[in-house]
PDB file of C-alpha atoms in Angstrom:
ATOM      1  CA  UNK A   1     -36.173  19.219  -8.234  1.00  0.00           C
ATOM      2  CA  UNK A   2     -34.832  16.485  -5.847  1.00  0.00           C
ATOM      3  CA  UNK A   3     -33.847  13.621  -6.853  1.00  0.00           C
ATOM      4  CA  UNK A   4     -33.012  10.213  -5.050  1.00  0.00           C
ATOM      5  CA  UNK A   5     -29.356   8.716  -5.243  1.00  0.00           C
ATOM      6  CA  UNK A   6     -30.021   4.868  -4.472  1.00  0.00           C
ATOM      7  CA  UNK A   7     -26.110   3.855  -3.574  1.00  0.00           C
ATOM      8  CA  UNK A   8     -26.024   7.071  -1.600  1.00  0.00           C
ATOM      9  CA  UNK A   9     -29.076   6.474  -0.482  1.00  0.00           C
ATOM     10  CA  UNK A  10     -29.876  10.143   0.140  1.00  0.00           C
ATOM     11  CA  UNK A  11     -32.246  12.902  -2.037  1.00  0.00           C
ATOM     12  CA  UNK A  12     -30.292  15.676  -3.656  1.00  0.00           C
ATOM     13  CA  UNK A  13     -30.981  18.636  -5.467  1.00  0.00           C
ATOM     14  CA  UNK A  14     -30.677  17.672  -9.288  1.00  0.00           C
ATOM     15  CA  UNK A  15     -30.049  21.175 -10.499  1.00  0.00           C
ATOM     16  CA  UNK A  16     -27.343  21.449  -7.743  1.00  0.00           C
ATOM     17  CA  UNK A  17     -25.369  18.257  -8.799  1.00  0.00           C
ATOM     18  CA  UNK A  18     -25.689  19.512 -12.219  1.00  0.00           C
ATOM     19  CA  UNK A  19     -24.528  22.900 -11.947  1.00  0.00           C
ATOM     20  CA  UNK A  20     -21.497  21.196  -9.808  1.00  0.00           C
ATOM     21  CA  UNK A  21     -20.814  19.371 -12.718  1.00  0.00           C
ATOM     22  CA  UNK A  22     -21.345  22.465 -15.148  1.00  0.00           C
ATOM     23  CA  UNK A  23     -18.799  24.314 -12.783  1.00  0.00           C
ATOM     24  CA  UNK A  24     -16.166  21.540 -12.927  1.00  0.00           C
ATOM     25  CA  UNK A  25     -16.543  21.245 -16.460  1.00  0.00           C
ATOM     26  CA  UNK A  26     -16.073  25.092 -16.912  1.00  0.00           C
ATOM     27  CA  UNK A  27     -12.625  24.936 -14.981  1.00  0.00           C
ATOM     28  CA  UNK A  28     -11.931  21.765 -17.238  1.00  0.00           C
ATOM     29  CA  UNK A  29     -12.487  23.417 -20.571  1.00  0.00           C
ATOM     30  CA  UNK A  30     -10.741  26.842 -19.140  1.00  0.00           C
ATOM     31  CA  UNK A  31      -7.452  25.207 -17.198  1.00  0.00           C
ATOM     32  CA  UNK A  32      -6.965  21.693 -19.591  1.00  0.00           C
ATOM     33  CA  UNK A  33      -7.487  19.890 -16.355  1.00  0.00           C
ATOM     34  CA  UNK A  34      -9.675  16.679 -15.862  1.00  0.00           C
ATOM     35  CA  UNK A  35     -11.366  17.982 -13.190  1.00  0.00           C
ATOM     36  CA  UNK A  36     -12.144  14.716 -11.571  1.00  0.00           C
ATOM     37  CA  UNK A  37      -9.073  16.005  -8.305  1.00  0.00           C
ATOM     38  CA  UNK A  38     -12.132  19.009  -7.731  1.00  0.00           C
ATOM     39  CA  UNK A  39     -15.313  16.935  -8.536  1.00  0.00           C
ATOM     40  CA  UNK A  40     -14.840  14.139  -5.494  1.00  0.00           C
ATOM     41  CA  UNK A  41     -13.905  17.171  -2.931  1.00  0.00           C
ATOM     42  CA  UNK A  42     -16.668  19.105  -3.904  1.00  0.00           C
ATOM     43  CA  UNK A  43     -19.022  16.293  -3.619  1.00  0.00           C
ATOM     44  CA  UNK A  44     -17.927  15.100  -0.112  1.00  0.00           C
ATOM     45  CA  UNK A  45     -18.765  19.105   0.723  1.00  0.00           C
ATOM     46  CA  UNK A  46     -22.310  18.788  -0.550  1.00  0.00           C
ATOM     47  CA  UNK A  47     -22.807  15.761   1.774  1.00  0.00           C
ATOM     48  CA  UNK A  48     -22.509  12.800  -0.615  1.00  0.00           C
ATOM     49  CA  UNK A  49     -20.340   9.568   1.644  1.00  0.00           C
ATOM     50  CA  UNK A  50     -16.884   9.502  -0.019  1.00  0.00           C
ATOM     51  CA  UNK A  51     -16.480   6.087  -1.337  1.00  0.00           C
ATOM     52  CA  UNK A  52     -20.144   7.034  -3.493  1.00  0.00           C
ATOM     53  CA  UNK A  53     -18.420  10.392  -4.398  1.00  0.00           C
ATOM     54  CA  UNK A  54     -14.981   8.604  -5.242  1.00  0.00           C
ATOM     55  CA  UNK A  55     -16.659   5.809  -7.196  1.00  0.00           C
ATOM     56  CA  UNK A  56     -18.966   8.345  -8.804  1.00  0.00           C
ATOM     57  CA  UNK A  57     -16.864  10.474  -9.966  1.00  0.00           C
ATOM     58  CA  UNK A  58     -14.697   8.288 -12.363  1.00  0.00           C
ATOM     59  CA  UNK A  59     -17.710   7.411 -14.012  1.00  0.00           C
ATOM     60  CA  UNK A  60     -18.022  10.863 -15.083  1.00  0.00           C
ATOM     61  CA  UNK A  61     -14.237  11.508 -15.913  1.00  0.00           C
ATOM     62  CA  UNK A  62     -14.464   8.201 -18.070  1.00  0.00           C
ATOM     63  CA  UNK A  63     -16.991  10.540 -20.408  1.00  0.00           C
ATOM     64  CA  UNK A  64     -15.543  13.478 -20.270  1.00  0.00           C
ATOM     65  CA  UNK A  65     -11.988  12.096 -21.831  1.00  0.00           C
ATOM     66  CA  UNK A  66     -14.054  10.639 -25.161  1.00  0.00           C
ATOM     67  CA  UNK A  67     -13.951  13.909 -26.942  1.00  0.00           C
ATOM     68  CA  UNK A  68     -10.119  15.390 -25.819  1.00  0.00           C
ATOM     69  CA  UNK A  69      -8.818  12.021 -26.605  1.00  0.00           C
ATOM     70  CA  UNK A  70     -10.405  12.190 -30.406  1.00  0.00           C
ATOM     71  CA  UNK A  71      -8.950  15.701 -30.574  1.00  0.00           C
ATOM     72  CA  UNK A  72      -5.745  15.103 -29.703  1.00  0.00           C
ATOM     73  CA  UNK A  73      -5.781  11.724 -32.132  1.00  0.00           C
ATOM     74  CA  UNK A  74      -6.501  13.974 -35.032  1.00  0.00           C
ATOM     75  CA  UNK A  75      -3.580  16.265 -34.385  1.00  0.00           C
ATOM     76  CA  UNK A  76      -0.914  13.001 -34.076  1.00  0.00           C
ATOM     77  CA  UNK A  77      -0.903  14.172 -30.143  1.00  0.00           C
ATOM     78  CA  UNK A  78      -1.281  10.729 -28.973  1.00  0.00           C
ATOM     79  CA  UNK A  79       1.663   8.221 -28.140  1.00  0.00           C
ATOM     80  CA  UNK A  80      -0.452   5.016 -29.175  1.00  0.00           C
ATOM     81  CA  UNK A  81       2.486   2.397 -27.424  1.00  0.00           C
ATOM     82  CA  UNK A  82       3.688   4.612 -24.045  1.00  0.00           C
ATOM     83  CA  UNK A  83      -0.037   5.034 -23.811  1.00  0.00           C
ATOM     84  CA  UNK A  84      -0.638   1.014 -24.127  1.00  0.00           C
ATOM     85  CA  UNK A  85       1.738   0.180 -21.473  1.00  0.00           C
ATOM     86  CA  UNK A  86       0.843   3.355 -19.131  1.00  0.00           C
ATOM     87  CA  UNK A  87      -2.838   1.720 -19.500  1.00  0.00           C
ATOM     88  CA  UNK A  88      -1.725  -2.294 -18.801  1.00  0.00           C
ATOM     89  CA  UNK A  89      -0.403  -0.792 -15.519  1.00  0.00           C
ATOM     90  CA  UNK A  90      -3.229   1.498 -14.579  1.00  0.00           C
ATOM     91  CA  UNK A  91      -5.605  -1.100 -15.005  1.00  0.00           C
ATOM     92  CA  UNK A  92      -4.000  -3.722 -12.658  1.00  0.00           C
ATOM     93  CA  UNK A  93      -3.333  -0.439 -10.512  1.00  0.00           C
ATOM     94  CA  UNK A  94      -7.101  -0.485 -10.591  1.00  0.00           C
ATOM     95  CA  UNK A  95      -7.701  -3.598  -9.568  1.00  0.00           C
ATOM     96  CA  UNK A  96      -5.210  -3.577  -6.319  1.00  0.00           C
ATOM     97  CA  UNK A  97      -6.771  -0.282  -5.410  1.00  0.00           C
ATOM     98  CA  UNK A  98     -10.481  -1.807  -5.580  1.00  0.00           C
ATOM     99  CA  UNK A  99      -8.702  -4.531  -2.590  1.00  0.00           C
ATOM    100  CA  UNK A 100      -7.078  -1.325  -1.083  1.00  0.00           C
ATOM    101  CA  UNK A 101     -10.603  -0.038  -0.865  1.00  0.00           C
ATOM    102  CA  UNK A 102     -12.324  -2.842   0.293  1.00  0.00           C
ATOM    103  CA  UNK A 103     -10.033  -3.127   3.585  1.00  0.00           C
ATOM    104  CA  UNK A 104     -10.297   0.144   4.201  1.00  0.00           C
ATOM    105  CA  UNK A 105     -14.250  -0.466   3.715  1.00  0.00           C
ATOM    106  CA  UNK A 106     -14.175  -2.766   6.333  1.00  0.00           C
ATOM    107  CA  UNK A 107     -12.158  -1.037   8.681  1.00  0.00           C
ATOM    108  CA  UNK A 108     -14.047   1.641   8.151  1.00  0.00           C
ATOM    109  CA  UNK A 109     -10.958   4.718   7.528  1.00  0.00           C
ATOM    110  CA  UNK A 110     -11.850   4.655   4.103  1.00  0.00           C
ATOM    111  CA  UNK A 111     -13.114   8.014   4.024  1.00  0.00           C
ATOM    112  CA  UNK A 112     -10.575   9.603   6.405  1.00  0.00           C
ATOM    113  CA  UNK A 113      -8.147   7.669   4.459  1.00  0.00           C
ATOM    114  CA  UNK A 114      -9.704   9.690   1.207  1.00  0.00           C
ATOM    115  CA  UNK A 115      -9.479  13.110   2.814  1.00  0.00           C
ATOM    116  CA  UNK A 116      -5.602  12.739   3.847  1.00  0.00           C
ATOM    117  CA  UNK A 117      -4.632  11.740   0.686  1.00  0.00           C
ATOM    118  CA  UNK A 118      -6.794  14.638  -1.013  1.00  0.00           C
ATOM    119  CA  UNK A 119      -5.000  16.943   1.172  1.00  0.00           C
ATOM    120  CA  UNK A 120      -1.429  15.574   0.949  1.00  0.00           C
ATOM    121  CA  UNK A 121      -1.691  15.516  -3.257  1.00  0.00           C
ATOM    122  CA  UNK A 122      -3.810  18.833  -3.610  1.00  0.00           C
ATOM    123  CA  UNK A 123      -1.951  20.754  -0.927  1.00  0.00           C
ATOM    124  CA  UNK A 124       1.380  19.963  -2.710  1.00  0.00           C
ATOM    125  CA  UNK A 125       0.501  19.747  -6.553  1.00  0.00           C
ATOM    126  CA  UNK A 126      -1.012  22.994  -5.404  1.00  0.00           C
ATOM    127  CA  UNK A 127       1.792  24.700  -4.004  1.00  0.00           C
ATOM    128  CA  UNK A 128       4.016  23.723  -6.742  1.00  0.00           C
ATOM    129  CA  UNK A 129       1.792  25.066  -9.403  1.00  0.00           C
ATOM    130  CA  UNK A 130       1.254  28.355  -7.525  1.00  0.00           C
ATOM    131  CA  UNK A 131       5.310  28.674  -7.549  1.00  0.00           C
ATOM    132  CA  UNK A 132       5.246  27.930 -11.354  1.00  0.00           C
ATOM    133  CA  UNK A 133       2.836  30.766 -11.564  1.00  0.00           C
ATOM    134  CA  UNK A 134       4.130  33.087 -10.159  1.00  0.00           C
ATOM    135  CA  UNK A 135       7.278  32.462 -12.095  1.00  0.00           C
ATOM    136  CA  UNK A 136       5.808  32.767 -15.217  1.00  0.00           C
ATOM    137  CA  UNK A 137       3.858  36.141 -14.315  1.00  0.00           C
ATOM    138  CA  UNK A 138       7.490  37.677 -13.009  1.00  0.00           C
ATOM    139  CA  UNK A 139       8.474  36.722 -16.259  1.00  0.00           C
ATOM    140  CA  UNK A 140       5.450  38.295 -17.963  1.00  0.00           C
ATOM    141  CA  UNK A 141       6.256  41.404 -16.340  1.00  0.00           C
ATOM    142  CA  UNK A 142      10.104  41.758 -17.686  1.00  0.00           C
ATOM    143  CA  UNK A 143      11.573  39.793 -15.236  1.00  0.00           C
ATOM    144  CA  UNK A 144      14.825  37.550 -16.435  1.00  0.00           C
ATOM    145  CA  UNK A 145      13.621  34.148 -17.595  1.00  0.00           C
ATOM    146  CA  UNK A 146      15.469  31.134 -16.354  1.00  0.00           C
ATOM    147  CA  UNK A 147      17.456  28.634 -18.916  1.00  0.00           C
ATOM    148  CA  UNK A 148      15.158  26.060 -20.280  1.00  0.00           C
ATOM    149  CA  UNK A 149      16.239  23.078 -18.560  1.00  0.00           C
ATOM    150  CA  UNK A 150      17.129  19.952 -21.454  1.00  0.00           C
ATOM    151  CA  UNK A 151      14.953  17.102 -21.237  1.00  0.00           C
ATOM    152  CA  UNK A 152      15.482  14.290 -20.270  1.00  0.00           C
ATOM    153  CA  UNK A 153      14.245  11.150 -18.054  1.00  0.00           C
ATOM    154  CA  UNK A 154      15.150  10.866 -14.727  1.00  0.00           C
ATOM    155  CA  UNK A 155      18.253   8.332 -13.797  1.00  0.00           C
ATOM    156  CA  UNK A 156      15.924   5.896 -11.569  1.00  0.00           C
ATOM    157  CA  UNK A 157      14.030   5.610 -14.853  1.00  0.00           C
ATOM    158  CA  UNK A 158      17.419   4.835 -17.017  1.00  0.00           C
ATOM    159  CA  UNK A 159      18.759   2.688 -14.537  1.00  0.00           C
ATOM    160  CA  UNK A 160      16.121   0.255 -15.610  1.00  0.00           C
ATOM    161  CA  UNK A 161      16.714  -2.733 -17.539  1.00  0.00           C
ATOM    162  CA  UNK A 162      15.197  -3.992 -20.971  1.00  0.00           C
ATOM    163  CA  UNK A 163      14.559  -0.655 -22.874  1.00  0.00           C
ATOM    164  CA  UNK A 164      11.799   0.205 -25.731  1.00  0.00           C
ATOM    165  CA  UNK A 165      11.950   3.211 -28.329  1.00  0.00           C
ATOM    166  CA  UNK A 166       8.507   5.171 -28.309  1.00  0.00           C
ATOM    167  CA  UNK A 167       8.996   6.907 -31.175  1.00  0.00           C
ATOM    168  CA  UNK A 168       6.146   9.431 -30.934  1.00  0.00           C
ATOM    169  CA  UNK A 169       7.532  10.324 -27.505  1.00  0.00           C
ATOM    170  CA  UNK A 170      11.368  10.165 -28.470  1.00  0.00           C
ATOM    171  CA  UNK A 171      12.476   8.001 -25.755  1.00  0.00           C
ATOM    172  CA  UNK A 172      14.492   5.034 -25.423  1.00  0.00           C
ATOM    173  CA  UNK A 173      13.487   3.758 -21.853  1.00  0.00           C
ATOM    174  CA  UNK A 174      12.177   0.504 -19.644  1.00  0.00           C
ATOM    175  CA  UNK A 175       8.998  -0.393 -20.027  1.00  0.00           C
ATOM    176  CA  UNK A 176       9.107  -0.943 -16.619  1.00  0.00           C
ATOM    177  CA  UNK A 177       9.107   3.035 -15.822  1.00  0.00           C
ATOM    178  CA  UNK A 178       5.574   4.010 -17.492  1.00  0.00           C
ATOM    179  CA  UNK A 179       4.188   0.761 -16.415  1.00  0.00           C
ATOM    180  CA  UNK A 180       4.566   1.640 -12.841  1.00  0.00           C
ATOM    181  CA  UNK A 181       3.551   5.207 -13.678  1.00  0.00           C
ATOM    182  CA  UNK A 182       0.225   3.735 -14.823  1.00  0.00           C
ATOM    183  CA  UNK A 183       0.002   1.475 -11.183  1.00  0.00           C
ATOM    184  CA  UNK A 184       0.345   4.393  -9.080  1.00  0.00           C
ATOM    185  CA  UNK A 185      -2.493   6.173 -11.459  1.00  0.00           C
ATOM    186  CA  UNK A 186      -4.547   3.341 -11.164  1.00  0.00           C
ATOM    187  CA  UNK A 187      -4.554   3.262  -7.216  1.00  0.00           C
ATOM    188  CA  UNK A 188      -5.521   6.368  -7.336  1.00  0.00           C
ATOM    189  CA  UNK A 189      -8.324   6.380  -9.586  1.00  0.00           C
ATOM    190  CA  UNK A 190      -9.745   4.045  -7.738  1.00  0.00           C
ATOM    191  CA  UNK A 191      -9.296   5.381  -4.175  1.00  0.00           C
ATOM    192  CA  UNK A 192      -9.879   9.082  -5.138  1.00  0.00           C
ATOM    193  CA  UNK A 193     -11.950   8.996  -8.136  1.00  0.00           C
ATOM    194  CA  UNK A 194      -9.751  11.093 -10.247  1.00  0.00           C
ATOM    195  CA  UNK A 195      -8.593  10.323 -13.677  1.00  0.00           C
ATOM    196  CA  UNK A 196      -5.134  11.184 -12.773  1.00  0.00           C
ATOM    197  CA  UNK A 197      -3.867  13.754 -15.369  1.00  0.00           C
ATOM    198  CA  UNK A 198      -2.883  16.486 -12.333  1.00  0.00           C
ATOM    199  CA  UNK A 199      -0.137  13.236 -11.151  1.00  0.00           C
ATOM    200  CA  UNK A 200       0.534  11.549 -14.410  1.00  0.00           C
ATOM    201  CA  UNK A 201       1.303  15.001 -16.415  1.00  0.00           C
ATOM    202  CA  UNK A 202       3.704  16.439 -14.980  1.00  0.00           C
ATOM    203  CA  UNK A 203       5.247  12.938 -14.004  1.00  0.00           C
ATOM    204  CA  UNK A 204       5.761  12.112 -18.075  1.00  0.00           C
ATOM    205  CA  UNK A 205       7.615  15.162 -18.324  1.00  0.00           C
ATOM    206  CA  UNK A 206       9.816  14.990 -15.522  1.00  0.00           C
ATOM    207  CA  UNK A 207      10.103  11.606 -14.621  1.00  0.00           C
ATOM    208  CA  UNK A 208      10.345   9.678 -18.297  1.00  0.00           C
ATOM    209  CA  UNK A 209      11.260  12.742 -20.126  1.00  0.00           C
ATOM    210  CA  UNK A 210       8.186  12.566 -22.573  1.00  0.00           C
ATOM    211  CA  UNK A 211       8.023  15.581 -25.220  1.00  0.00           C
ATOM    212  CA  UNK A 212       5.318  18.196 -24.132  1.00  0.00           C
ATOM    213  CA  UNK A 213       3.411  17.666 -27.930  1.00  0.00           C
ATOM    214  CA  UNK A 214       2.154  14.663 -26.714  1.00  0.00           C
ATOM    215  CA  UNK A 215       2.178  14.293 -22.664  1.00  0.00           C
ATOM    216  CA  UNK A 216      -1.506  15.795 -23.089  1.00  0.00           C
ATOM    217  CA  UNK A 217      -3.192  12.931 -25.465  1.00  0.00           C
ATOM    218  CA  UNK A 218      -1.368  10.128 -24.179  1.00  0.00           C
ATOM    219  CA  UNK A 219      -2.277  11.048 -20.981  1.00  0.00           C
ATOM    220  CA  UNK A 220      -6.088  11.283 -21.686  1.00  0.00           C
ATOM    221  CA  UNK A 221      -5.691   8.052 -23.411  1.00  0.00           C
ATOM    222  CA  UNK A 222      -4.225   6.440 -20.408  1.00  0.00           C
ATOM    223  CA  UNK A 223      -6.860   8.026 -18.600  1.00  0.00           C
ATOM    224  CA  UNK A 224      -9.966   7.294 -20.709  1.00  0.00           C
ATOM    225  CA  UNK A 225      -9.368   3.449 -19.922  1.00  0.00           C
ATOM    226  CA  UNK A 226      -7.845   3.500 -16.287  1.00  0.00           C
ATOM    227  CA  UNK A 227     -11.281   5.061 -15.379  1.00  0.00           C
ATOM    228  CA  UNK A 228     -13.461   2.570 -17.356  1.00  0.00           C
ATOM    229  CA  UNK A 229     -11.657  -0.077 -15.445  1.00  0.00           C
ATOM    230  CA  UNK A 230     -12.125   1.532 -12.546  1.00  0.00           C
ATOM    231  CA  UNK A 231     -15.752   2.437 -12.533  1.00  0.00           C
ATOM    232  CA  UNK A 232     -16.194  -1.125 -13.567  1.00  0.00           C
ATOM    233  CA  UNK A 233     -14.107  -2.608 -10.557  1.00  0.00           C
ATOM    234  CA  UNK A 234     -15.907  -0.220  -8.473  1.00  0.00           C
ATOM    235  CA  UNK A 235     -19.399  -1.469  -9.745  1.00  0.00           C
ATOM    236  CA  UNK A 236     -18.498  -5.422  -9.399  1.00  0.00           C
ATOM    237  CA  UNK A 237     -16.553  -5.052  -6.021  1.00  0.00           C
ATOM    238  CA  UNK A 238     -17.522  -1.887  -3.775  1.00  0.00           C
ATOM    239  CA  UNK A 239     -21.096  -1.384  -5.399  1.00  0.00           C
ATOM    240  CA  UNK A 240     -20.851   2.339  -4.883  1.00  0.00           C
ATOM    241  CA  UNK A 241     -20.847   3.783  -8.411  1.00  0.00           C
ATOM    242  CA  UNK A 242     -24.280   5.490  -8.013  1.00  0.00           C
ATOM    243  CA  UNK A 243     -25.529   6.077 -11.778  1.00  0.00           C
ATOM    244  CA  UNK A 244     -28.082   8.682 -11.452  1.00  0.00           C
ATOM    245  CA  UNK A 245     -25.302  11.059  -9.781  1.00  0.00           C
ATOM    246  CA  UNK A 246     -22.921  10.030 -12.706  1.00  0.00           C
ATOM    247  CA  UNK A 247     -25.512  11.078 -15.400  1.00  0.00           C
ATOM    248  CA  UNK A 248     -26.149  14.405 -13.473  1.00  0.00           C
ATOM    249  CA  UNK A 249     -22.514  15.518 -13.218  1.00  0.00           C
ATOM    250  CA  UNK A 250     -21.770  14.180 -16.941  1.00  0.00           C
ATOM    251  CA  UNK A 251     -24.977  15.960 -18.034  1.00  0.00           C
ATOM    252  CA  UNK A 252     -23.278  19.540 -16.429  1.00  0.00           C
ATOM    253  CA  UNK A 253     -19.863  18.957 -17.391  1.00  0.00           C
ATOM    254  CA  UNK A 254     -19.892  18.631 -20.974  1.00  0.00           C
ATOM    255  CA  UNK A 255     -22.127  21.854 -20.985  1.00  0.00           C
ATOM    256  CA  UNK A 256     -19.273  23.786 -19.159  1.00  0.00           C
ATOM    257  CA  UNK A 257     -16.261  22.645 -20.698  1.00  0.00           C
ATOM    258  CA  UNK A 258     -17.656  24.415 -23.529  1.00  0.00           C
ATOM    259  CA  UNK A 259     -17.906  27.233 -22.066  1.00  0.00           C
ATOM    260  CA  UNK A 260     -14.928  27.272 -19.806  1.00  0.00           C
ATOM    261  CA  UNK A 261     -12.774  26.798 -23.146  1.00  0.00           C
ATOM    262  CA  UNK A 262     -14.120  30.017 -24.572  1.00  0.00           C
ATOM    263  CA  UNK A 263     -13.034  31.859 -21.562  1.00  0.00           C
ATOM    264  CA  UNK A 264     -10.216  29.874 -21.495  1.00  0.00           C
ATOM    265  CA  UNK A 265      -9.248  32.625 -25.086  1.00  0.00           C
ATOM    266  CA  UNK A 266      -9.997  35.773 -22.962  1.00  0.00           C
ATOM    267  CA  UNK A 267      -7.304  35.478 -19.994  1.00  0.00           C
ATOM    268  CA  UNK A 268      -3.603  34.893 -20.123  1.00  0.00           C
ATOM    269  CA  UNK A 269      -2.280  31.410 -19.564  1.00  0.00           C
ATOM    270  CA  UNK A 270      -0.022  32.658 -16.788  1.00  0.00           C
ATOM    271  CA  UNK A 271      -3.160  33.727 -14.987  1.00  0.00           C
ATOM    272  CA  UNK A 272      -5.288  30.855 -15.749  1.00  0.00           C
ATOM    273  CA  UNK A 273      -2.542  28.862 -13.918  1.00  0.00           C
ATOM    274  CA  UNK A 274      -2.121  30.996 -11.010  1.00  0.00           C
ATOM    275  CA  UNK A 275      -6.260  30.972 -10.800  1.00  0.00           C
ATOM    276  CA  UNK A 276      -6.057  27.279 -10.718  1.00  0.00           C
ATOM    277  CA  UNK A 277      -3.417  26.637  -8.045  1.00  0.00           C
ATOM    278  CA  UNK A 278      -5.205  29.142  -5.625  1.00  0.00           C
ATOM    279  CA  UNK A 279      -8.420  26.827  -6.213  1.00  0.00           C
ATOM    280  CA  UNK A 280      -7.057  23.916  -5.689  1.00  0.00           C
ATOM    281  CA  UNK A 281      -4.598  24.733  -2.571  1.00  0.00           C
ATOM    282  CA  UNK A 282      -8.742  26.537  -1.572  1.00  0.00           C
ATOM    283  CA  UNK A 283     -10.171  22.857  -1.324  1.00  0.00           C
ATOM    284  CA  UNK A 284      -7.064  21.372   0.413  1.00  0.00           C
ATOM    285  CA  UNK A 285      -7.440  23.936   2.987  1.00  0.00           C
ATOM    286  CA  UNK A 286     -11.000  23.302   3.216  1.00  0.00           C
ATOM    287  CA  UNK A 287     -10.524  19.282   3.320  1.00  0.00           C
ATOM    288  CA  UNK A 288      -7.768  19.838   5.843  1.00  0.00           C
ATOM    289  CA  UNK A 289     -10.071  22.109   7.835  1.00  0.00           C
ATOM    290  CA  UNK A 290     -12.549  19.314   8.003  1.00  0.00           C
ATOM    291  CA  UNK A 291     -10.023  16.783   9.289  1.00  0.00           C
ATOM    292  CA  UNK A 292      -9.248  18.820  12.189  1.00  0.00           C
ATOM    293  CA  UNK A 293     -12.234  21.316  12.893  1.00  0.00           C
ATOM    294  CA  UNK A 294     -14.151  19.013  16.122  1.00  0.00           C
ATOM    295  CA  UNK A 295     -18.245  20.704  16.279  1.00  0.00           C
ATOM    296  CA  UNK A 296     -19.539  21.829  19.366  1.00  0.00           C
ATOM    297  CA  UNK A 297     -21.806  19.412  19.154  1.00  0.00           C
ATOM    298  CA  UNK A 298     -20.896  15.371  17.943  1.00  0.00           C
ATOM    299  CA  UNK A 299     -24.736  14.387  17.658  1.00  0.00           C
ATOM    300  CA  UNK A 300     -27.390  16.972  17.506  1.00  0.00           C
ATOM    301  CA  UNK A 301     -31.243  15.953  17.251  1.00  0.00           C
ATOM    302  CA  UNK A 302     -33.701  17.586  15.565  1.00  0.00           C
ATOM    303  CA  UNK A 303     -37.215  17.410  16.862  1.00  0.00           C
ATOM    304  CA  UNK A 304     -40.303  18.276  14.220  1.00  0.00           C
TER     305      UNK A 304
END
């Protein structure tokens, strides 16, 4: 059934979109990931214009976080203060990204401008995950495990003046440090369409030192409002949140996260993790690919 997208002004395949979303959703619910980092990629290779695929796509990550937020609330997994200032920043992020946007609208590199970043952050979250991986899988197999590492935030982050306690987190820091976290999140949710999680995770743990029982919740917090600002920015000032597409992807998403997380129970953690950095170094390959691959032919005309 086809269905026309009026921002992206183009007819798609409505089971397609949905069963994109249902797949993204699956890897959500099976890796603890967003998914948002695979859903803009994967759009762009369908043939839906970047900025409508980056604009898009928040929208959908926006609904997704509801229910893992709620979860994680119940369990006391949510740092309710860090997550208020990580917010504050990711919201004015937001907004400077939506100007960010806009100029590169104009100058028209926004979409080569998308794909570099894609392949800069994917190609080296990527690679770091796929060392993790395979450290943890040596380690599965009897091989010597390395000395937990103490905690702690990072001295850039110390150095900074006027200090808070989060108490949920256990951290006695500037407010200054998550608050520029939440900018750089907010940037990119706007530019990429991504909720942020695969950045702002492993940032809270190695940059401000935040305890792993709640990195996961505050971070969907953070996330749940950075990309409702977002797709509202988007919708006032680039016009290229297309609804229909939203609805589509939301629609297939929330059926496969269900899924994914009860295959998530049948494989081991170590593989799961090692699954997921293969996948996502996969689509920085292919983005990088499409930077650089020229066609044999620029312009071709059909005649019917």
């Amino acid at each position: 059934m086809d269905l026309y997208l009026p921002v992206a002004n183009l007819s798609v395949n409505a089971l397609v979109i949905i069963l994109l979303g249902g797949g993204v959703g699956f890897l959500s619910g099976m890796f603890g990931v967003g998914g948002g980092f695979l859903t803009t990629p994967l759009l762009i290779f369908y043939g839906i214009p970047p900025t409508v695929a980056a604009a898009s796509a928040a929208s959908q990550v926006t609904g997704a976080s509801v229910s893992g937020v709620f979860a994680h609330f119940r369990r006391g997994g949510v740092d309710v203060r860090m997550g208020g200032v990580l917010t504050v920043g990711g919201v004015v992020g937001s907004i400077a990204g939506a100007g960010i946007f806009r100029l590169l609208q104009a100058s028209g590199q926004i979409d080569t401008v998308i794909a570099i970043i894609y392949v800069l952050l994917l190609g080296s979250i990527g690679g770091l995950m796929l060392k993790e991986a395979i450290g943890s899988i040596r380690v599965l197999r009897g091989a010597k495990a390395p000395p937990a590492a103490r905690r702690r935030h990072h001295p850039l982050v110390a150095a900074l003046p006027l200090r808070w306690r989060f108490y949920a987190s256990g951290l006695y820091i500037s407010p200054f440090a998550p608050l520029l976290l939440g900018f750089g999140v907010g940037i990119l949710t706007v530019l990429l369409g991504v909720g942020g999680g695969f950045v702002l995770v492993p940032a809270m743990l190695y940059l401000l030192g935040m305890g792993t029982r709640v990195v996961v919740g505050t971070s969907l917090f953070q996330i749940l409002f950075v990309t409702a600002s977002a797709t509202l920015v988007h919708a006032m000032t680039t016009k290229a949140v297309d609804i229909v597409l939203a609805v589509l992807l939301l629609i297939g998403s929330v059926t496969g996260a269900q899924i994914g997380a009860r295959f998530a129970q049948v494989l081991k953690p170590e593989y799961l993790r090692l699954i997921l950095a293969l996948m996502v170094l996969a689509v920085a390959g292919r983005m990088a690919l499409g930077l650089g691959w020229r066609p044999d032919e620029i312009y071709t005309i059909e005649l019917s």
